[in-house]
mmCIF file of C-alpha atoms and ligand atoms in Angstrom:
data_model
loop_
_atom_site.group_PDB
_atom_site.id
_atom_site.type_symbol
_atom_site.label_atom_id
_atom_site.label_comp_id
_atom_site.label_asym_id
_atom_site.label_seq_id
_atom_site.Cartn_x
_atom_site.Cartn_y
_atom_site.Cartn_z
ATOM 1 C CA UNK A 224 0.000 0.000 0.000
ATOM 2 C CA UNK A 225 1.683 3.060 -1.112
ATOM 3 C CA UNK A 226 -0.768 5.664 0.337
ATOM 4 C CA UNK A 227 -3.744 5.202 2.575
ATOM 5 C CA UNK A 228 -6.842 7.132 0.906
ATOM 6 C CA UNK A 229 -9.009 9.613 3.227
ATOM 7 C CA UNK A 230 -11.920 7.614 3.499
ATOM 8 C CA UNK A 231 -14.794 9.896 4.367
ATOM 9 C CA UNK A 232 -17.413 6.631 4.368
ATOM 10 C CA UNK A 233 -20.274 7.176 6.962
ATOM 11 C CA UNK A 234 -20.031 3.484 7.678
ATOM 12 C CA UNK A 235 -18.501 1.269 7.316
ATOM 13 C CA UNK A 236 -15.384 3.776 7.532
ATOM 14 C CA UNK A 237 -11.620 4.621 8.471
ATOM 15 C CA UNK A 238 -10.325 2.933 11.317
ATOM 16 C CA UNK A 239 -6.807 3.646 13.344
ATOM 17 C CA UNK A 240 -4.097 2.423 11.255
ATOM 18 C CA UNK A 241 -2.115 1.289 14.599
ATOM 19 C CA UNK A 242 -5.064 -0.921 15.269
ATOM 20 C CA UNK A 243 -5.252 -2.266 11.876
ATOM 21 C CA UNK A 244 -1.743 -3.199 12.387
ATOM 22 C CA UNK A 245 -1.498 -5.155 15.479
ATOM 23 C CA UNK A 246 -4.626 -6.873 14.257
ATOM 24 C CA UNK A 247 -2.256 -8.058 11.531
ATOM 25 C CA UNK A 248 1.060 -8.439 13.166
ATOM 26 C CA UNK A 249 -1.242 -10.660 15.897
ATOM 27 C CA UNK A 250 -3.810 -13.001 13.292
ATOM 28 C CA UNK A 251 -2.101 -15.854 12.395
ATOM 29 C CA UNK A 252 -0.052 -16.883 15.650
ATOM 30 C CA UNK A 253 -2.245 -14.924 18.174
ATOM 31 C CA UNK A 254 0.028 -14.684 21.564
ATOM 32 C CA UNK A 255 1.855 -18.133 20.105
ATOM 33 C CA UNK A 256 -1.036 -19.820 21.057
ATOM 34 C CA UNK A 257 -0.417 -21.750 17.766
ATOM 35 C CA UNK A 258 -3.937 -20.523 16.044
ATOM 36 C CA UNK A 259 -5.837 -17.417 15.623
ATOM 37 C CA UNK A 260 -8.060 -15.985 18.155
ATOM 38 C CA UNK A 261 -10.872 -16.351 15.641
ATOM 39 C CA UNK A 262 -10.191 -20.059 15.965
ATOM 40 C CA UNK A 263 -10.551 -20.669 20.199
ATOM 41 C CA UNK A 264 -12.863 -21.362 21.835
ATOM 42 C CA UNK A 265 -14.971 -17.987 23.529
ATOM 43 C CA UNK A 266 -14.834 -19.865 26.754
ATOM 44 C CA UNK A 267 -10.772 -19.972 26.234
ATOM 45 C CA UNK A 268 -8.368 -17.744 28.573
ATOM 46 C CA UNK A 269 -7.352 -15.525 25.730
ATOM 47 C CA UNK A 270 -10.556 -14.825 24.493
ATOM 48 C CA UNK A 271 -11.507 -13.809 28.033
ATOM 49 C CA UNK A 272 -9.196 -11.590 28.288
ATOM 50 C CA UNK A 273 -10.222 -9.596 25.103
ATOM 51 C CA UNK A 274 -13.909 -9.564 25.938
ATOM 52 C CA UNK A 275 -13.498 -8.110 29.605
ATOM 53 C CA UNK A 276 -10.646 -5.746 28.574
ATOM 54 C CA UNK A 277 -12.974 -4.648 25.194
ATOM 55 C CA UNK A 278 -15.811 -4.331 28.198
ATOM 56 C CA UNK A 279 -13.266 -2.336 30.558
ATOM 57 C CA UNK A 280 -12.440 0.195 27.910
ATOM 58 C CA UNK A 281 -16.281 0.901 26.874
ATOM 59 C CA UNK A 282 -16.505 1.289 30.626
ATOM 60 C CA UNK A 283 -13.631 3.462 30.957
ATOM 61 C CA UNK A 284 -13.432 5.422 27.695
ATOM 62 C CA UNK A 285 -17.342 6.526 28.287
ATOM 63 C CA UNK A 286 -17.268 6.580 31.673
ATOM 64 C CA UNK A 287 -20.442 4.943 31.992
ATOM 65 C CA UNK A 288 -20.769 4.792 35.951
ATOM 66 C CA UNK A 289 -21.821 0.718 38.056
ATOM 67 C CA UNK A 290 -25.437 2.079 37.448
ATOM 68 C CA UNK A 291 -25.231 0.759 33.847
ATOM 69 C CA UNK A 292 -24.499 -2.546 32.253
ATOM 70 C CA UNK A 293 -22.191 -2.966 29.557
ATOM 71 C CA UNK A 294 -23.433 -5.311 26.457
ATOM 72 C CA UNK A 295 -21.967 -6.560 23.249
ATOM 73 C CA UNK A 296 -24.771 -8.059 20.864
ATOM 74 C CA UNK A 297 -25.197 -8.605 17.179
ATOM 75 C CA UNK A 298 -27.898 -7.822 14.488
ATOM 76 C CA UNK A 299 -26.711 -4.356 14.287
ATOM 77 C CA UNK A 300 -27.988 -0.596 15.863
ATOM 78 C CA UNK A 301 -30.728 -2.530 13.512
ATOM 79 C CA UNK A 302 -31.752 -4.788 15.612
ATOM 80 C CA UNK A 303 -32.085 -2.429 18.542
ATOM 81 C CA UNK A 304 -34.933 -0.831 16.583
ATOM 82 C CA UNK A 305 -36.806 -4.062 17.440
ATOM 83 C CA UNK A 306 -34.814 -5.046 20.636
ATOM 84 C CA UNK A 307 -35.942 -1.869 22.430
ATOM 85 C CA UNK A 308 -39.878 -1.726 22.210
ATOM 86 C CA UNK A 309 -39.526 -5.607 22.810
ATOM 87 C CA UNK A 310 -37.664 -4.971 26.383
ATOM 88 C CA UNK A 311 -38.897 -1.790 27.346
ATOM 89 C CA UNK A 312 -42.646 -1.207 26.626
ATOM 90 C CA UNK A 313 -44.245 -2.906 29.278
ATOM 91 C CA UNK A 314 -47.380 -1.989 31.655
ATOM 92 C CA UNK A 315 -49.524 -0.613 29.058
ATOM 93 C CA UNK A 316 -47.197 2.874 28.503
ATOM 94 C CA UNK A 317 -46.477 4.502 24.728
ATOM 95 C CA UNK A 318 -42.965 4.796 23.596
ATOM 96 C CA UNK A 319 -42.195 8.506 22.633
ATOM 97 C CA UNK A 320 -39.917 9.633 19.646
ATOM 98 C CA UNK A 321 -38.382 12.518 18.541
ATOM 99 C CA UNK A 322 -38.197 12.210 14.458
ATOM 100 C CA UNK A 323 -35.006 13.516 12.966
ATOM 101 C CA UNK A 324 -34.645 11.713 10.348
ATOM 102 C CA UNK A 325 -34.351 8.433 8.116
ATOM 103 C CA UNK A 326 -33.003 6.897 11.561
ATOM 104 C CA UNK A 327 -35.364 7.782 13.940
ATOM 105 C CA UNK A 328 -37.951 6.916 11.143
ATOM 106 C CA UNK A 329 -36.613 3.448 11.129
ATOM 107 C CA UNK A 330 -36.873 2.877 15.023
ATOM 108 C CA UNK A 331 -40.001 4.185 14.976
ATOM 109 C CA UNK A 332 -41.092 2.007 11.927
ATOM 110 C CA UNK A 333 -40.036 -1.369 14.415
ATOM 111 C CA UNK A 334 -41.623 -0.108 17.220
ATOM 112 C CA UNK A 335 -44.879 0.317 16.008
ATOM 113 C CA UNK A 336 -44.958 -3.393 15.545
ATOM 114 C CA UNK A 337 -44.214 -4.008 18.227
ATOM 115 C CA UNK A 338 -47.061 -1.468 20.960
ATOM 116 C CA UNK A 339 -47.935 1.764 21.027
ATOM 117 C CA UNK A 340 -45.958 4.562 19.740
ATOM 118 C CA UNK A 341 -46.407 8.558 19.795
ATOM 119 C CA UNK A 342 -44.295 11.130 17.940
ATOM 120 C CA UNK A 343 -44.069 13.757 19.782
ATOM 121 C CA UNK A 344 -42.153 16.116 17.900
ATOM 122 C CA UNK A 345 -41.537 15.614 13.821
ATOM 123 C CA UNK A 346 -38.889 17.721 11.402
ATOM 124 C CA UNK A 347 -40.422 16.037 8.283
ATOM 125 C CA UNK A 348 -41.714 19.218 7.188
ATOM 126 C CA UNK A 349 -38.809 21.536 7.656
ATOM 127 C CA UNK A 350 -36.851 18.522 5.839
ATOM 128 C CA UNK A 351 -34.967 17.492 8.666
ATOM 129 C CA UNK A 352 -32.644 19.796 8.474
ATOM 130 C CA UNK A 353 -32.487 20.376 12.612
ATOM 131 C CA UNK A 354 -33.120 18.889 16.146
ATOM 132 C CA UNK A 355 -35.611 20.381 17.904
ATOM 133 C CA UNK A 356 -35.372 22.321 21.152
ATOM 134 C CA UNK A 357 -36.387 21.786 24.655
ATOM 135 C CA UNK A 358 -39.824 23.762 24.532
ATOM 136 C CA UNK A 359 -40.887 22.297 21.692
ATOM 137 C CA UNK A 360 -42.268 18.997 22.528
ATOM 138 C CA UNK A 361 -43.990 17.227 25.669
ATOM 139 C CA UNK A 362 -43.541 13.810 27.287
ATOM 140 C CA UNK A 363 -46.783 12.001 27.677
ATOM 141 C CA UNK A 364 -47.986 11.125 31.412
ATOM 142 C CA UNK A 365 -47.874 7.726 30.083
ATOM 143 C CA UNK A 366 -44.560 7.182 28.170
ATOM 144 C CA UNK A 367 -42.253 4.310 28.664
ATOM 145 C CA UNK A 368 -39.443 6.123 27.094
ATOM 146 C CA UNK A 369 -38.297 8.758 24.801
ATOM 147 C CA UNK A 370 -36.398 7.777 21.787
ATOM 148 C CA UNK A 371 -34.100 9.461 19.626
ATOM 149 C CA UNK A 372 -31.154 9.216 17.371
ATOM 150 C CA UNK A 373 -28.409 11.222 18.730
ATOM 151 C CA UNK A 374 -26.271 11.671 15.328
ATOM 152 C CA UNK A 375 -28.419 11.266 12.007
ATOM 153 C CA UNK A 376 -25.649 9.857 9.509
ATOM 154 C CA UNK A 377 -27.725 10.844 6.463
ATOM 155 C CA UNK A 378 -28.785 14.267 7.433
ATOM 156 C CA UNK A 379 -26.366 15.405 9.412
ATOM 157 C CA UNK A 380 -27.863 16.997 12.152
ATOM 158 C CA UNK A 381 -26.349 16.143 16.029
ATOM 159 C CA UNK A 382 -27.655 16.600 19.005
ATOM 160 C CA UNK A 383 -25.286 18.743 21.458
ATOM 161 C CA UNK A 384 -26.879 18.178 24.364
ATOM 162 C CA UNK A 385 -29.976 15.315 24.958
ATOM 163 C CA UNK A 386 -32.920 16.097 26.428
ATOM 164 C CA UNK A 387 -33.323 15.828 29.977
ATOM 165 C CA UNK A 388 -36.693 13.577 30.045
ATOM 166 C CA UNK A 389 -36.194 13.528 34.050
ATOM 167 C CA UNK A 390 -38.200 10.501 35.388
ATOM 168 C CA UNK A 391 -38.858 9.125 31.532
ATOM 169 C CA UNK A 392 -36.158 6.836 30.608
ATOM 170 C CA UNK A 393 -33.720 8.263 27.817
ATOM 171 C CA UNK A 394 -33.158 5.916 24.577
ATOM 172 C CA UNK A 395 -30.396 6.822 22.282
ATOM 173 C CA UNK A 396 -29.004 5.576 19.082
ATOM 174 C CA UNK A 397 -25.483 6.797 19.451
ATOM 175 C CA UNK A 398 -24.170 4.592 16.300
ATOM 176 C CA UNK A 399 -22.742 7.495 14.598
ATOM 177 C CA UNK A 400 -20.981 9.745 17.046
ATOM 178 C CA UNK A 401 -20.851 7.117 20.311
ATOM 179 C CA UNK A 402 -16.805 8.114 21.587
ATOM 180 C CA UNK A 403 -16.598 11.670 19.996
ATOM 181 C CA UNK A 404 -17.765 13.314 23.072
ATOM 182 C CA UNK A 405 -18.020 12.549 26.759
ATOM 183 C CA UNK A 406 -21.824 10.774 27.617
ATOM 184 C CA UNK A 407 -23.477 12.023 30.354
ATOM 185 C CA UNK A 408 -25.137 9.323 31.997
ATOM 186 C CA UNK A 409 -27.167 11.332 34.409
ATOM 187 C CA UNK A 410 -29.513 11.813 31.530
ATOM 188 C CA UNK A 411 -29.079 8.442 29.159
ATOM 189 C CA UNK A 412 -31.046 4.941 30.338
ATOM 190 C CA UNK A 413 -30.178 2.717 27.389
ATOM 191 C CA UNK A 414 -27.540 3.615 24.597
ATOM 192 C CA UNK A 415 -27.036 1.846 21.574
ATOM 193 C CA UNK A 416 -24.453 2.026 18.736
ATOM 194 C CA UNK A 417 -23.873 -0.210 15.414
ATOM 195 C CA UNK A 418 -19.930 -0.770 15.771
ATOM 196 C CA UNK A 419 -18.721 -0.136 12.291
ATOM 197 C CA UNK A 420 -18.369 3.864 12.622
ATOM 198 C CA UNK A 421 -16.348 5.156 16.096
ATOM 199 C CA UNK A 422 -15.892 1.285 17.435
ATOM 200 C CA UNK A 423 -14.752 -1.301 14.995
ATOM 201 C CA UNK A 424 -15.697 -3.592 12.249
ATOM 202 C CA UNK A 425 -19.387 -4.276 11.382
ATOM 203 C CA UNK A 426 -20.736 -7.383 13.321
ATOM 204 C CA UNK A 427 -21.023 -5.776 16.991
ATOM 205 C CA UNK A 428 -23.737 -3.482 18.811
ATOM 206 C CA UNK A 429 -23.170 -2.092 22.360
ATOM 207 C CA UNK A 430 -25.798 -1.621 24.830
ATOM 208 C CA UNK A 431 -25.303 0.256 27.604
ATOM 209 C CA UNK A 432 -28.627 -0.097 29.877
ATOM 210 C CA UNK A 433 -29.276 1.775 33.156
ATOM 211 C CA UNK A 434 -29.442 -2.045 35.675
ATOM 212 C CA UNK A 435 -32.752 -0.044 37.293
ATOM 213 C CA UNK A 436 -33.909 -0.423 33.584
ATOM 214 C CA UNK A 437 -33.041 -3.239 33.135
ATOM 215 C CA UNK A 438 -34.773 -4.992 35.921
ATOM 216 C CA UNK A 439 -37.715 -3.924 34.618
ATOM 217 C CA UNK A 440 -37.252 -5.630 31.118
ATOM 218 C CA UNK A 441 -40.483 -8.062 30.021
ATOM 219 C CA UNK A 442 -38.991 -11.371 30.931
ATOM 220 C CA UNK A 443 -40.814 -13.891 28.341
ATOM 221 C CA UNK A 444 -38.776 -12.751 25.251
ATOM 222 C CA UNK A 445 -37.044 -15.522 23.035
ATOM 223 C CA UNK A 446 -33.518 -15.484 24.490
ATOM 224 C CA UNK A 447 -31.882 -14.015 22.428
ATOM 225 C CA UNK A 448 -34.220 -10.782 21.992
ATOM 226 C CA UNK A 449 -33.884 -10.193 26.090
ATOM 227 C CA UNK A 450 -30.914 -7.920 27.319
ATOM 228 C CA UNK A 451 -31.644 -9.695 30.485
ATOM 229 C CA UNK A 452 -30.242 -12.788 28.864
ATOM 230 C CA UNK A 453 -27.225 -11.174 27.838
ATOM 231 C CA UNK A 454 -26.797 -8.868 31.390
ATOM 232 C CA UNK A 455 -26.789 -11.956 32.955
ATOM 233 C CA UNK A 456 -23.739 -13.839 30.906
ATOM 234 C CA UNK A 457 -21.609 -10.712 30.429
ATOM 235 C CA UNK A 458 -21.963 -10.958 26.873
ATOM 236 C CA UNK A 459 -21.169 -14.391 26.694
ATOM 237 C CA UNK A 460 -24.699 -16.119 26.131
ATOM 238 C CA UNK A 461 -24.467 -17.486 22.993
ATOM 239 C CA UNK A 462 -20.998 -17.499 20.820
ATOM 240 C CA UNK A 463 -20.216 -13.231 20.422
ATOM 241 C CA UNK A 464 -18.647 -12.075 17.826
ATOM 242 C CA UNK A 465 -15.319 -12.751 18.540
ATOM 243 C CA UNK A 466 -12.942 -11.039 15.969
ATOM 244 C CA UNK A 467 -15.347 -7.771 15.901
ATOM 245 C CA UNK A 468 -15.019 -7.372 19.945
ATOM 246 C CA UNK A 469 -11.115 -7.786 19.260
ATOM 247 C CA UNK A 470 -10.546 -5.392 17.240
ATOM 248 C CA UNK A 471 -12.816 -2.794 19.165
ATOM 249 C CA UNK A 472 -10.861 -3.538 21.651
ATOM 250 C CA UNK A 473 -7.513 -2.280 20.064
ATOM 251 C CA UNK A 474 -9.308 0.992 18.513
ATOM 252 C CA UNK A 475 -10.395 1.814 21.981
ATOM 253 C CA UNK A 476 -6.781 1.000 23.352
ATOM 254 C CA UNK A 477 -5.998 3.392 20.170
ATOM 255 C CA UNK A 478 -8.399 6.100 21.421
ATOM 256 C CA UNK A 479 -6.798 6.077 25.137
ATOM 257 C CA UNK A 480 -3.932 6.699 23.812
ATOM 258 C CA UNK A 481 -4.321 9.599 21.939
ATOM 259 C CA UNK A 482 -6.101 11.422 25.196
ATOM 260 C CA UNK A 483 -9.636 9.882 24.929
ATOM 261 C CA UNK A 484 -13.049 11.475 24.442
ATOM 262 C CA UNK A 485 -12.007 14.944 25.607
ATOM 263 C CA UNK A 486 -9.462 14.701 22.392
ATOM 264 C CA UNK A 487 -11.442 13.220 20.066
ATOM 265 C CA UNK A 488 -13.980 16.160 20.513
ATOM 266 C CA UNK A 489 -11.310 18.441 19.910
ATOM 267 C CA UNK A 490 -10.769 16.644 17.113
ATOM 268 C CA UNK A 491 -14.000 16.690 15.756
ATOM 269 C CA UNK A 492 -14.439 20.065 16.168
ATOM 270 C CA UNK A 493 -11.517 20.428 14.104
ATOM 271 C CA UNK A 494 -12.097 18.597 11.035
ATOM 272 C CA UNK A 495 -16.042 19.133 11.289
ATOM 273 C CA UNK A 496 -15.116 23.010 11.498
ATOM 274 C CA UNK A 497 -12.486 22.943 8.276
ATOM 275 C CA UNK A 498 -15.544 21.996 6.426
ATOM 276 C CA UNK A 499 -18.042 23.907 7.731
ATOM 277 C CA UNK A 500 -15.800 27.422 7.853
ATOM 278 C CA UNK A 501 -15.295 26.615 3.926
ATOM 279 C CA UNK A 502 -18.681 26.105 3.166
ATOM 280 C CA UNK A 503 -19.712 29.017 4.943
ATOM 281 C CA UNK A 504 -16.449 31.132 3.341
ATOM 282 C CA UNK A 505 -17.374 29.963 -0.308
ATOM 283 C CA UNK A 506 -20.555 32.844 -0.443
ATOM 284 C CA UNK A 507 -23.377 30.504 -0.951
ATOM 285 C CA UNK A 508 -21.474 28.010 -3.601
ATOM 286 C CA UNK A 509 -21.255 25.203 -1.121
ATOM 287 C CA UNK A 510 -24.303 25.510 1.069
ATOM 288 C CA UNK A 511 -25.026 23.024 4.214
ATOM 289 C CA UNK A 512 -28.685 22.030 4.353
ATOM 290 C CA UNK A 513 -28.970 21.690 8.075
ATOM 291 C CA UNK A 514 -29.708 24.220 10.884
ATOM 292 C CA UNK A 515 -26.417 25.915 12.223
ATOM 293 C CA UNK A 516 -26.933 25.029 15.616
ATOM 294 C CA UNK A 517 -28.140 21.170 14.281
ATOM 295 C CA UNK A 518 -24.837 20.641 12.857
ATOM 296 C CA UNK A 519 -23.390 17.508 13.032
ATOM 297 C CA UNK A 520 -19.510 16.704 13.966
ATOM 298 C CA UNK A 521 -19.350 13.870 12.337
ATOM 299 C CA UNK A 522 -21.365 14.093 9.164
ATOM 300 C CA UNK A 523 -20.885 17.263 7.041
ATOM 301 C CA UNK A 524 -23.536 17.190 4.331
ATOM 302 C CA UNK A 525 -23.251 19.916 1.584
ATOM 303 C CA UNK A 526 -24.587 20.733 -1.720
ATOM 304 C CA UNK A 527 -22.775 22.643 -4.885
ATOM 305 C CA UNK A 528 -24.671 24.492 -7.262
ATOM 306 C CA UNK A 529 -25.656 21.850 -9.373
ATOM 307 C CA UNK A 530 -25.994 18.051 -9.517
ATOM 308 C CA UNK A 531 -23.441 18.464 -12.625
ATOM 309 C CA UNK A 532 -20.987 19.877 -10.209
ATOM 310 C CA UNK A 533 -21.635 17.826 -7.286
ATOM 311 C CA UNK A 534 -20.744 14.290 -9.800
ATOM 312 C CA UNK A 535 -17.449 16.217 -11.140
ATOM 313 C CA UNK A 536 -16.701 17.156 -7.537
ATOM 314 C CA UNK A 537 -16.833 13.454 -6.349
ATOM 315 C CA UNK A 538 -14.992 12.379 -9.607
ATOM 316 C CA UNK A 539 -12.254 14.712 -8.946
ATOM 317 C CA UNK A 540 -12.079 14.135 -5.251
ATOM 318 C CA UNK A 541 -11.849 10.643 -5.566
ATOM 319 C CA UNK A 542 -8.703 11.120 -8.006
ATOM 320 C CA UNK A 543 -7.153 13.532 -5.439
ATOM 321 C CA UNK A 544 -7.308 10.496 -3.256
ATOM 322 C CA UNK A 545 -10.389 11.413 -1.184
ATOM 323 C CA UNK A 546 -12.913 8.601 -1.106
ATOM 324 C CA UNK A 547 -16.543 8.269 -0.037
ATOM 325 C CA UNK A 548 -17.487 11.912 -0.219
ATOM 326 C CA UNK A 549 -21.404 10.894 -2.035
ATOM 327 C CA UNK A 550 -24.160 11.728 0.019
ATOM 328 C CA UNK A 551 -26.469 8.840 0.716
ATOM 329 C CA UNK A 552 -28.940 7.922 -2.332
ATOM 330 C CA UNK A 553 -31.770 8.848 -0.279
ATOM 331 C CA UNK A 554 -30.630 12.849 -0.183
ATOM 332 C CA UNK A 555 -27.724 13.127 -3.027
ATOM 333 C CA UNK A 556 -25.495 15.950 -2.434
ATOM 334 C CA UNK A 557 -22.041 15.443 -1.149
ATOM 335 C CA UNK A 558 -21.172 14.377 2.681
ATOM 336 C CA UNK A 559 -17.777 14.032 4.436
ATOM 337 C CA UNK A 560 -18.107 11.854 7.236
ATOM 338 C CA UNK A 561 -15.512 11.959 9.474
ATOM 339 C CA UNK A 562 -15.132 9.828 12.541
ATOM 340 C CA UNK A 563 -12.693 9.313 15.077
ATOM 341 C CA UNK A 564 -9.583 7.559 12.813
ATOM 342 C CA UNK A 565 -9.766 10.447 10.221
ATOM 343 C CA UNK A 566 -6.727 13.037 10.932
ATOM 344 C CA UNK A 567 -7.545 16.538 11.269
ATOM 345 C CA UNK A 568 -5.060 16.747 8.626
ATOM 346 C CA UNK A 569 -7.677 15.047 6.207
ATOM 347 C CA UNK A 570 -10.118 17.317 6.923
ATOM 348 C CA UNK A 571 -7.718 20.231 6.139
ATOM 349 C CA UNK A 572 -6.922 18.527 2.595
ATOM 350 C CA UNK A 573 -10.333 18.180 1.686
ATOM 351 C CA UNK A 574 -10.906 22.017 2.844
ATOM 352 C CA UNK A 575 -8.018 22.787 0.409
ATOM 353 C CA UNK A 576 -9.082 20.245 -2.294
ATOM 354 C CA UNK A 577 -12.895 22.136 -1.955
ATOM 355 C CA UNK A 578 -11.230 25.703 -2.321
ATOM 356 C CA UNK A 579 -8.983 24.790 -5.633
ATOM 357 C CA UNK A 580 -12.120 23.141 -6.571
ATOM 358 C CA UNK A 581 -14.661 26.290 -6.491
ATOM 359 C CA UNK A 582 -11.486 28.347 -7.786
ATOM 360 C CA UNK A 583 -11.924 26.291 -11.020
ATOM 361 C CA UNK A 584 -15.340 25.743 -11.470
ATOM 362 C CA UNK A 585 -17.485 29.000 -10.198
HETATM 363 N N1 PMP B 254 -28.626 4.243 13.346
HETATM 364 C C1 PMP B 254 -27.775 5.094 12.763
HETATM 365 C C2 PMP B 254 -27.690 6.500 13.269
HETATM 366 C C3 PMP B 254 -26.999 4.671 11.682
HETATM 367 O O1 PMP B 254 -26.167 5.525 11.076
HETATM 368 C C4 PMP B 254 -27.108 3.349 11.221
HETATM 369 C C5 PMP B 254 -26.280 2.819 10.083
HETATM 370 N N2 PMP B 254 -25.646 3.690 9.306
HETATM 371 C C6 PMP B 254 -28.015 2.503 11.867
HETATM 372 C C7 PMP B 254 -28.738 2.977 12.931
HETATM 373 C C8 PMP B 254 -28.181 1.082 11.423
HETATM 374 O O2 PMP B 254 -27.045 0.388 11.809
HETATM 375 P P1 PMP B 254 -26.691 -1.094 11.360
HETATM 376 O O3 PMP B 254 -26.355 -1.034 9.924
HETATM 377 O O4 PMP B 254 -25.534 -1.427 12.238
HETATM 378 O O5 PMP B 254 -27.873 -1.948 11.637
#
C-alpha cells in the first residue's frame, strides 16, 4: 500500500491504522497460542481476556458509571430498533420519539410493531434539516421512554446536548458519534451504537442499559431478543462475535492513547469546522442544508450548485485520493463523514481540495 486514501465513508469507515496493524502483526499466531483468536474457543483464557478488557475500555473510555451494564450483541444498531420496544414497553405505557430523520424513522417504523408509539415532535416538514429544542415537545404522562437518534448519519444533524426527560427513561441511538464526546449518563437509560463507525468492524452493537432499567425488562422474550439474557452472561450467552469485539478492543486502546473522548472532541471540532468554515467562506457556492446550531460533527452534508458539479466534484475528489465523499442515495449531495480515525489533517486537505475546486469551477 503506497498511500492510505481519506476515506470519508459514513459506515462502514476509516479505522486507526495502529489498530489495523497489530490486528495483523497478531492473526495468524495470536500470543503463540499456535492458532488465531478467531479459531478458540470464547470460553478460552485468551478470548476472556479480550472480551473483559474490550468491556473495561467501553466502561472506561465513556465513563459509563456501576449504574449501567455494559453489552456486546449482534444484528446491528438494527436490531435495537426491534430489541428496544420488545424490552422496554411494558405496563400498558407509549414509547415517545423525537423524528429527525431516516433513523429515527426506522426505530419508529419497528416499534410500532411491536405497541404503542407517539411522535411527539416531527422535522419532516422543515426537511430534517435540525433537532428540535427543549420547549418544543412534551412527554406524555404515560410514556415508557423517549427515543431518539443522537447523530443522524444521512442528514447530518447532532444533538449537542440530549434532552433531559427527568423521570422518563432516555433511549439513544449513538451509532454514529458514540466516543466523539463525553456521555453524560445522568440523563441516558439505554444507549445503543452499530460498531462499524467510532468502534470497529461491522458485526457488533453495544448496549449500555441503566441495571434499574433493566430490571424492569419483560422477561418472556425468546432469548436471544432479552438484554436480560445477555446482562446476565456478560456478553457471553451465545458465541459473540469474537474477531469484531477484538478489534474494538484495540481501537479503543488506540483512542486512550491519543487522550480519549475529551481529544477526540477536539478533534471533531476540528475537522467538522475545516468543512463547515469553507462552506460558509465559499458565499453561498457550497451551502449546508442543516440548521447551524443542528450541525453535526461527524457528518458534514453539503450541496454545490448543481448536480453536474456535485458528480465532477466526487470524480475529482476521488482522483485527489479522497474517497466516499457521495451523500447517501436517499438525499444526493455530497457528505464528508468523518469519525474518530480520520486526521484533522484530512479534513484540512479536503478544505483545500474544496477551495482549488470552487477556484476552477465557479
Ligand atoms: N442508526 C444510525 C444512526 C446509523 O447511522 C445506522 C447505520 N448507518 C443505523 C442505525 C443502522 O445500523 P446497522 O447497519 O448497524 O444496523
Amino acid at each position: 500500500m503506497k498511500q492510505r486514501i481519506y476515506n470519508f465513508s459514513a459506515g462502514p469507515c476509516t479505522l486507526p491504522l495502529p489498530a489495523l496493524q497489530r490486528a495483523q502483526a497478531d492473526f495468524v499466531d495470536y500470543q503463540a497460542a499456535g492458532m488465531s483468536l478467531i479459531e478458540m474457543s470464547h470460553r478460552g483464557k485468551h478470548y476472556d481476556e479480550v472480551h473483559y478488557a474490550a468491556m473495561a475500555n467501553v466502561r472506561e473510555l465513556l465513563a459509563a458509571p456501576q449504574s449501567h451494564d455494559v453489552l456486546f450483541l449482534q444484528g446491528g444498531a438494527t436490531l435495537q430498533f426491534a430489541m428496544v420496544p420488545m424490552n422496554l414497553m411494558t405496563g400498558g405505557k407509549t414509547a415517545e420519539f423525537l423524528n429527525t430523520g431516516t433513523w429515527a424513522k426506522k426505530a419508529i417504523a419497528d416499534a410500532e410493531k411491536i405497541g404503542a408509539t407517539r411522535v411527539i415532535w416531527s422535522g419532516e416538514t422543515e426537511n430534517f434539516t435540525r433537532i428540535p429544542v427543549k420547549d418544543e415537545y412534551r412527554l406524555g404522562a404515560d410514556a415508557a421512554y423517549l427515543h431518539i437518534c443522537g447523530n443522524e448519519t444521512i442528514g447530518g444533524i447532532e444533538y449537542h446536548e440530549y434532552p433531559n426527560t427527568a423521570a422518563v427513561p432516555l433511549v439513544a441511538d449513538m451509532s454514529s458519534h458514540i466516543m466523539s464526546r463525553p456521555v453524560d449518563w445522568s440523563r441516558v437509560d439505554l444507549a445503543y451504537a452499530g460498531a462499524q463507525k467510532n468502534l470497529g468492524p461491522a458485526g457488533l452493537a453495544l448496549v449500555i442499559i441503566n441495571k434499574t432499567l433493566l430490571e424492569k425488562c419483560k422477561d418472556d422474550l425468546p432469548a436471544y431478543l432479552s438484554y436480560k439474557t445477555h446482562a446476565g452472561k456478560d456478553s457471553l450467552y451465545n458465541t459473540p462475535p469474537v474477531f469484531a469485539i477484538y478489534m474494538m478492543k484495540l481501537i479503543l486502546e488506540w483512542v486512550k492513547s491519543e487522550g480519549g473522548l475529551a481529544e477526540m472532541e477536539k478533534r471533531a471540532l476540528a475537522r467538522s469546522g475545516a468543512i463547515y468554515d469553507t462552506i460558509d467562506a465559499s458565499e453561498g457556492w457550497y451551502r449546508c442544508p442543516v440548521d447551524r446550531a443542528s450541525r453535526s460533527r461527524m457528518n458534514v452534508c453539503f450541496r454545490l450548485p448543481t448536480e453536474e458539479l456535485e458528480q465532477k466534484f466526487i470524480a475529482e475528489a476521488l482522483e485527489a485520493k479522497f474517497s466516499g465523499l457521495k451523500g447517501h442515495r436517499s438525499v444526493g449531495g455530497c457528505r464528508a463523514s468523518m469519525y474518530n480515525a480520520m486526521p484533522v489533517e484530512g479534513a484540512e486537505r479536503l478544505a483545500e481540495f474544496m477551495l482549488k475546486f470552487k477556484k476552477d469551477n465557479a
